[in-house]
Amino acid sequence: MLQQPQRVKTKCFSRIVDFVKNFTSAVASVAPMAGPMELSRVIQILEDPFSSTLEERHIFVLKKMVKRYQNGFLLKEIADVFKILNLCIEKAEDQSQYTLVMCDILKICGLPPLKEKSSDEMHYATVVQESLSQMGYLMRVPSADVRLQICASITSFFGPQKPKANTEGLCPISPGFRVQMVEQSGVAEILVLSMALLEKQLGVRLQVLKTLQFLSSSSEANCNQMLKAQGASKICCHMNESDPWGQLLFRSSELLWNMLENDRKEEATSQLSNMDCIMSLKDAFQHQILNGFQQFDQQLRNDLLVIITLIADNPSAPLIESGLAKQLILFATFPEIKSHNPLVRNLKLSFNYEDFEMKRLLLNLIVVMSKDISSLQLFKEGQVLLALLLHLKPSERACGPSWSSAQQVELQQHALATLLSVAPLLPDDYMTYQGNALLLLLMDWGAKQDAWSGQGGSWHGSGGKGDRKVQMYGCVRVLRAMASLGNETINQDLCDQGAIGQFIETIMQLELGYEEEDAITIEIMTDIQQILSVLCDNDLHRKELFGSGGVEMLAHFLKTSPAKFYSGLGHNKLILSTVDCVWSCVVGCDITEDVFLEKEGVFLLLDLLHSGPGNMHGVVLATLLELCDNPKTPPHIHTWRGQKGVTTAALLLLLWRQEERELWAEHDQDVTTADPTGSHPVDDHVEPSPADRPTPVVMDAADNLQSKIFSLLSKMGFEDLPGLTTEDYVTLSTVRRYLDFKVMEVWSEMARELQAEGVRPVTPDEEALEAIADMAEDTARTAALHREDLRESQQQQDIQEEELMYTEIRSNHKQQDLVAKSWEHHVAKTSDYKVLMESKELQEKSIQSSRSKVKHGDSLFHSTQIAGLHTTHFCGRVLAVESTPVHLVGGPLANTDLALETAPIRGGALQTRPVRAQDLDHFHRSSVPAK
């Protein structure tokens, strides 16, 4: 009985001895370079129940460990470090000294961990992620010091700080790896969730917001994690709490801005689009605009305005229900609109840059709010349109502080951009406040010729040519938007104020006033032409007002070089609007049509059709077709000649063939068949369409150019068209039957639709459809035969022309050979006496053979020799040699050396074959005069 207690005491004593040995070895192991086993022994000391009361020893060991790891922990020891931290949390409830040691350990955790091998990063990546998550979960420790140190360590770990030098062969992990570990650990989400524990620790909460701001400033992944924890809503709802340091609202707004700028902007705006957040933003903005006088406060006010603008893009945001929209409209119209509202009664603007920025943001917010139809009533009540139009008036220089001239110019441009969105929604207010008059006045001021020469001279006394052009551009855009509404009251008011004449004068000043064209000038002229088209369309009186000045303007732009269409400045749009202006402002009024014809307008349109881009052929053909209703137009069309003498008919037929090729290119040859015309692809698979919807065949006639070409050629007539080739005549035979073929296509399409719907027509209708199909085939066959006859006739004509050409070539070569032989013969006679004599003999024989052999008794014979004159005959030349008889000396031929000379021929060489009389006769006929 006495031995058992003795054994128990012995056992306890042995355990104490073992603990003291382990403790001593653990303390001693801190001095050299510690390894994994050393940290495990520290964990063993902290976990051992027999050392639970040895706090001083624990603190001593932990401080030694902190001192030893001043340069950072090893990657392989990170797990043991956080296990030690968790053990310290349990002991820190009773002893505050553990809290201080924890702060020291967490401070080292903010340093980059050290790696022994390059592969340690990949090997211990999961351990590092879990450790960073545990660092975030340590925010549950109620100690403010620990929480502040956690924030500082996370910021230090994520930041690009330079690690301390290490002389033991270890290197820190790379900055990219640290950023990746923080993003994958989800520590940003944990910090957002931990803010619920920090309601009574404002300083810690500010530090957490600062840390989140740092994490979200350059990482979309951290922003997404914060949004996952509903961070936008939580931060916004608590941004107006009391803060003696004045940092809570600033940190919160920066965080909201970071989350709204990332790729999940929709989710952020969705979280902020609830009543609590909107009311919080409303209170914050109102407080800043009324009480913020320092530059920092004004910048914060503008940041809040940007956040509200981004939220306003969400249609579900309750801006109107919360009263924020009405409040923003009140501030946006201040100080242009005087109000007795308490919010603006004592509001003073310093007119500095921050106030100017706020004004621009408010105008931009008006544009965003205009997308919501329910906000229009607030616009009317707040006189938004009047405030915008007041920016267009020249302001008188106020005695007190006001916007500078440059700021007024820029605000005017912003007001014009805002009017472009708001004015079409409020046409009644636009007319009430005389919007047309103000815009026309500003545009006329900007278009004055002397205004472009000055260096200053903006509407408010500064600026230059660029400001004026931008102001003109804004005015024209607003006027185009208002005219395009089709509101007859607005359009009539424009015409009553002389807008048509002013527009024509302005566009010519712009065209002639610049040496170098630019995109803004081209776009202004394009917009003006579109306004004129809208005003003059279907109104005869306005077309008369358009008059000769407008026609001269159109003729000038129709002469634009085709090379400019591809300059990239917008000339293609300008020429298209010009043709549209011809259609709307000229066609239909006899007076303007006659002036247009006098200015060679039809020739210019045909030139554009010949050399312009293909996508404009449709509108040009349609305009020409409308002009053909005037009986004076067809002669102009017939008279026109293009490059290389191309006629109008030849050009139209060429366009027809091009259209055929494009139609075939757009359809798959495997699923289509040819229609009876042989020129259109027909789809075998027909889908039945409703009765009120045009069929594909009808739409095809409206879309492509062939219907317009057929109509125009019908106006010109299909006979006696000059300048056509055989290919043109072949095409013309198809064009003449276009209407018949199109009707047959409609019937064929109806039959295919009935077949696709499984409907069998009644017997008479079926017989009628078959008869129509047979008629279509016969017509197509007849047309094909006619085209084939034309091609064969042309082929025969080409063959005949080719034969005539070869015959002429052979004749030319034969003549050249004869001339060459004649020359050789002539040279031979002059150089060889024998050849000369032989030629003489041949000539004499030829003369003798040419004489008649039959002698009639009653006929007279005339000798070819003259008395006293010996005649020598040569080929091509007859020479008379004087023998001078004695009785003729001194006679009339005494001094004559040459009695008869004929033109020589340059004959060929002597022939060995007998010479026939026909050959000599041919020589005489082909002789040439002697030189």
PDB file of C-alpha atoms in Angstrom, residues 359-489:
ATOM      1  CA  LYS A 359     -20.427  71.595 -63.114  1.00  0.00           C
ATOM      2  CA  ARG A 360     -19.219  69.381 -65.931  1.00  0.00           C
ATOM      3  CA  LEU A 361     -20.028  66.239 -63.955  1.00  0.00           C
ATOM      4  CA  LEU A 362     -23.524  67.506 -63.244  1.00  0.00           C
ATOM      5  CA  LEU A 363     -24.134  68.159 -66.943  1.00  0.00           C
ATOM      6  CA  ASN A 364     -22.911  64.683 -67.722  1.00  0.00           C
ATOM      7  CA  LEU A 365     -25.231  63.306 -65.036  1.00  0.00           C
ATOM      8  CA  ILE A 366     -28.164  65.040 -66.765  1.00  0.00           C
ATOM      9  CA  VAL A 367     -27.346  63.069 -69.929  1.00  0.00           C
ATOM     10  CA  VAL A 368     -27.269  59.813 -67.975  1.00  0.00           C
ATOM     11  CA  MET A 369     -30.552  60.581 -66.209  1.00  0.00           C
ATOM     12  CA  SER A 370     -32.245  61.435 -69.525  1.00  0.00           C
ATOM     13  CA  LYS A 371     -32.251  57.730 -70.385  1.00  0.00           C
ATOM     14  CA  ASP A 372     -34.990  57.296 -67.770  1.00  0.00           C
ATOM     15  CA  ILE A 373     -38.291  58.648 -69.093  1.00  0.00           C
ATOM     16  CA  SER A 374     -39.602  59.223 -65.583  1.00  0.00           C
ATOM     17  CA  SER A 375     -36.952  61.900 -65.048  1.00  0.00           C
ATOM     18  CA  LEU A 376     -38.399  64.153 -67.783  1.00  0.00           C
ATOM     19  CA  GLN A 377     -40.958  65.613 -65.431  1.00  0.00           C
ATOM     20  CA  LEU A 378     -38.168  66.601 -63.068  1.00  0.00           C
ATOM     21  CA  PHE A 379     -36.360  68.213 -65.997  1.00  0.00           C
ATOM     22  CA  LYS A 380     -39.427  70.325 -66.740  1.00  0.00           C
ATOM     23  CA  GLU A 381     -39.892  71.347 -63.144  1.00  0.00           C
ATOM     24  CA  GLY A 382     -36.214  72.159 -62.728  1.00  0.00           C
ATOM     25  CA  GLN A 383     -36.078  74.114 -66.050  1.00  0.00           C
ATOM     26  CA  VAL A 384     -33.102  72.084 -67.201  1.00  0.00           C
ATOM     27  CA  LEU A 385     -33.556  73.045 -70.835  1.00  0.00           C
ATOM     28  CA  LEU A 386     -33.611  76.745 -70.007  1.00  0.00           C
ATOM     29  CA  ALA A 387     -30.424  76.428 -67.975  1.00  0.00           C
ATOM     30  CA  LEU A 388     -28.704  74.697 -70.893  1.00  0.00           C
ATOM     31  CA  LEU A 389     -29.848  77.299 -73.405  1.00  0.00           C
ATOM     32  CA  LEU A 390     -28.662  80.105 -71.146  1.00  0.00           C
ATOM     33  CA  HIS A 391     -25.125  78.797 -71.658  1.00  0.00           C
ATOM     34  CA  LEU A 392     -25.496  79.652 -75.357  1.00  0.00           C
ATOM     35  CA  LYS A 393     -26.147  83.334 -74.743  1.00  0.00           C
ATOM     36  CA  PRO A 394     -23.219  85.749 -74.554  1.00  0.00           C
ATOM     37  CA  SER A 395     -22.749  86.470 -70.886  1.00  0.00           C
ATOM     38  CA  GLU A 396     -22.144  89.929 -69.519  1.00  0.00           C
ATOM     39  CA  ARG A 397     -19.090  90.300 -67.366  1.00  0.00           C
ATOM     40  CA  ALA A 398     -20.258  90.071 -63.768  1.00  0.00           C
ATOM     41  CA  CYS A 399     -18.884  92.304 -61.050  1.00  0.00           C
ATOM     42  CA  GLY A 400     -18.226  89.408 -58.689  1.00  0.00           C
ATOM     43  CA  PRO A 401     -16.414  86.141 -59.290  1.00  0.00           C
ATOM     44  CA  SER A 402     -17.536  84.098 -62.284  1.00  0.00           C
ATOM     45  CA  TRP A 403     -16.303  81.521 -64.727  1.00  0.00           C
ATOM     46  CA  SER A 404     -13.292  82.447 -66.791  1.00  0.00           C
ATOM     47  CA  SER A 405     -13.662  82.844 -70.552  1.00  0.00           C
ATOM     48  CA  ALA A 406     -12.057  79.473 -71.240  1.00  0.00           C
ATOM     49  CA  GLN A 407     -14.326  77.794 -68.701  1.00  0.00           C
ATOM     50  CA  GLN A 408     -17.388  79.447 -70.222  1.00  0.00           C
ATOM     51  CA  VAL A 409     -16.426  78.193 -73.682  1.00  0.00           C
ATOM     52  CA  GLU A 410     -15.993  74.644 -72.415  1.00  0.00           C
ATOM     53  CA  LEU A 411     -19.228  74.769 -70.438  1.00  0.00           C
ATOM     54  CA  GLN A 412     -20.976  75.947 -73.563  1.00  0.00           C
ATOM     55  CA  GLN A 413     -19.675  72.931 -75.464  1.00  0.00           C
ATOM     56  CA  HIS A 414     -20.840  70.634 -72.659  1.00  0.00           C
ATOM     57  CA  ALA A 415     -24.232  72.325 -72.704  1.00  0.00           C
ATOM     58  CA  LEU A 416     -24.535  71.691 -76.451  1.00  0.00           C
ATOM     59  CA  ALA A 417     -23.653  68.026 -75.938  1.00  0.00           C
ATOM     60  CA  THR A 418     -26.251  67.797 -73.172  1.00  0.00           C
ATOM     61  CA  LEU A 419     -28.879  69.506 -75.348  1.00  0.00           C
ATOM     62  CA  LEU A 420     -28.335  66.839 -77.990  1.00  0.00           C
ATOM     63  CA  SER A 421     -29.705  64.249 -75.534  1.00  0.00           C
ATOM     64  CA  VAL A 422     -32.258  66.320 -73.630  1.00  0.00           C
ATOM     65  CA  ALA A 423     -33.801  68.679 -76.216  1.00  0.00           C
ATOM     66  CA  PRO A 424     -35.435  65.953 -78.384  1.00  0.00           C
ATOM     67  CA  LEU A 425     -37.174  64.672 -75.239  1.00  0.00           C
ATOM     68  CA  LEU A 426     -38.638  68.089 -74.395  1.00  0.00           C
ATOM     69  CA  PRO A 427     -39.772  69.641 -77.706  1.00  0.00           C
ATOM     70  CA  ASP A 428     -42.372  71.880 -76.063  1.00  0.00           C
ATOM     71  CA  ASP A 429     -39.848  73.400 -73.686  1.00  0.00           C
ATOM     72  CA  TYR A 430     -37.442  73.755 -76.594  1.00  0.00           C
ATOM     73  CA  MET A 431     -39.933  75.887 -78.499  1.00  0.00           C
ATOM     74  CA  THR A 432     -40.954  77.811 -75.380  1.00  0.00           C
ATOM     75  CA  TYR A 433     -37.389  78.873 -74.688  1.00  0.00           C
ATOM     76  CA  GLN A 434     -36.708  79.693 -78.400  1.00  0.00           C
ATOM     77  CA  GLY A 435     -34.060  77.062 -78.874  1.00  0.00           C
ATOM     78  CA  ASN A 436     -33.953  77.438 -82.678  1.00  0.00           C
ATOM     79  CA  ALA A 437     -33.234  81.133 -82.483  1.00  0.00           C
ATOM     80  CA  LEU A 438     -30.378  80.729 -80.009  1.00  0.00           C
ATOM     81  CA  LEU A 439     -28.757  77.917 -81.960  1.00  0.00           C
ATOM     82  CA  LEU A 440     -29.045  79.719 -85.295  1.00  0.00           C
ATOM     83  CA  LEU A 441     -27.591  82.855 -83.746  1.00  0.00           C
ATOM     84  CA  LEU A 442     -24.624  80.979 -82.324  1.00  0.00           C
ATOM     85  CA  MET A 443     -24.058  79.143 -85.609  1.00  0.00           C
ATOM     86  CA  ASP A 444     -24.213  82.378 -87.611  1.00  0.00           C
ATOM     87  CA  TRP A 445     -21.705  83.989 -85.279  1.00  0.00           C
ATOM     88  CA  GLY A 446     -19.317  81.073 -85.689  1.00  0.00           C
ATOM     89  CA  ALA A 447     -19.640  81.022 -89.496  1.00  0.00           C
ATOM     90  CA  LYS A 448     -18.781  84.688 -90.087  1.00  0.00           C
ATOM     91  CA  GLN A 449     -15.810  85.022 -92.383  1.00  0.00           C
ATOM     92  CA  ASP A 450     -14.063  87.660 -90.312  1.00  0.00           C
ATOM     93  CA  ALA A 451     -14.393  85.539 -87.213  1.00  0.00           C
ATOM     94  CA  TRP A 452     -11.921  82.976 -88.513  1.00  0.00           C
ATOM     95  CA  SER A 453      -9.086  85.402 -88.931  1.00  0.00           C
ATOM     96  CA  GLY A 454      -8.784  86.548 -85.322  1.00  0.00           C
ATOM     97  CA  GLN A 455      -6.813  84.808 -82.652  1.00  0.00           C
ATOM     98  CA  GLY A 456      -9.398  85.351 -79.944  1.00  0.00           C
ATOM     99  CA  GLY A 457     -12.985  86.042 -80.758  1.00  0.00           C
ATOM    100  CA  SER A 458     -14.819  83.194 -79.107  1.00  0.00           C
ATOM    101  CA  TRP A 459     -18.387  83.712 -77.917  1.00  0.00           C
ATOM    102  CA  HIS A 460     -17.057  84.718 -74.525  1.00  0.00           C
ATOM    103  CA  GLY A 461     -14.049  86.691 -75.677  1.00  0.00           C
ATOM    104  CA  SER A 462     -11.297  84.087 -75.922  1.00  0.00           C
ATOM    105  CA  GLY A 463     -10.458  81.018 -77.883  1.00  0.00           C
ATOM    106  CA  GLY A 464      -9.929  80.781 -81.618  1.00  0.00           C
ATOM    107  CA  LYS A 465     -10.833  78.967 -84.795  1.00  0.00           C
ATOM    108  CA  GLY A 466     -10.988  75.553 -83.151  1.00  0.00           C
ATOM    109  CA  ASP A 467     -13.437  76.712 -80.474  1.00  0.00           C
ATOM    110  CA  ARG A 468     -15.706  78.266 -83.075  1.00  0.00           C
ATOM    111  CA  LYS A 469     -15.715  75.153 -85.184  1.00  0.00           C
ATOM    112  CA  VAL A 470     -16.562  72.933 -82.222  1.00  0.00           C
ATOM    113  CA  GLN A 471     -19.375  75.300 -81.224  1.00  0.00           C
ATOM    114  CA  MET A 472     -20.740  75.224 -84.781  1.00  0.00           C
ATOM    115  CA  TYR A 473     -20.514  71.461 -84.767  1.00  0.00           C
ATOM    116  CA  GLY A 474     -22.515  71.252 -81.539  1.00  0.00           C
ATOM    117  CA  CYS A 475     -25.181  73.654 -82.841  1.00  0.00           C
ATOM    118  CA  VAL A 476     -25.609  71.764 -86.109  1.00  0.00           C
ATOM    119  CA  ARG A 477     -25.898  68.418 -84.314  1.00  0.00           C
ATOM    120  CA  VAL A 478     -28.648  69.731 -82.031  1.00  0.00           C
ATOM    121  CA  LEU A 479     -30.514  71.305 -84.961  1.00  0.00           C
ATOM    122  CA  ARG A 480     -30.269  68.060 -86.925  1.00  0.00           C
ATOM    123  CA  ALA A 481     -31.634  66.088 -83.967  1.00  0.00           C
ATOM    124  CA  MET A 482     -34.564  68.503 -83.575  1.00  0.00           C
ATOM    125  CA  ALA A 483     -35.348  68.606 -87.300  1.00  0.00           C
ATOM    126  CA  SER A 484     -35.256  64.808 -87.488  1.00  0.00           C
ATOM    127  CA  LEU A 485     -38.109  64.571 -84.982  1.00  0.00           C
ATOM    128  CA  GLY A 486     -40.539  65.442 -87.767  1.00  0.00           C
ATOM    129  CA  ASN A 487     -42.217  68.033 -85.547  1.00  0.00           C
ATOM    130  CA  GLU A 488     -43.794  70.431 -88.021  1.00  0.00           C
ATOM    131  CA  THR A 489     -43.859  73.261 -85.485  1.00  0.00           C
TER     132      THR A 489
END
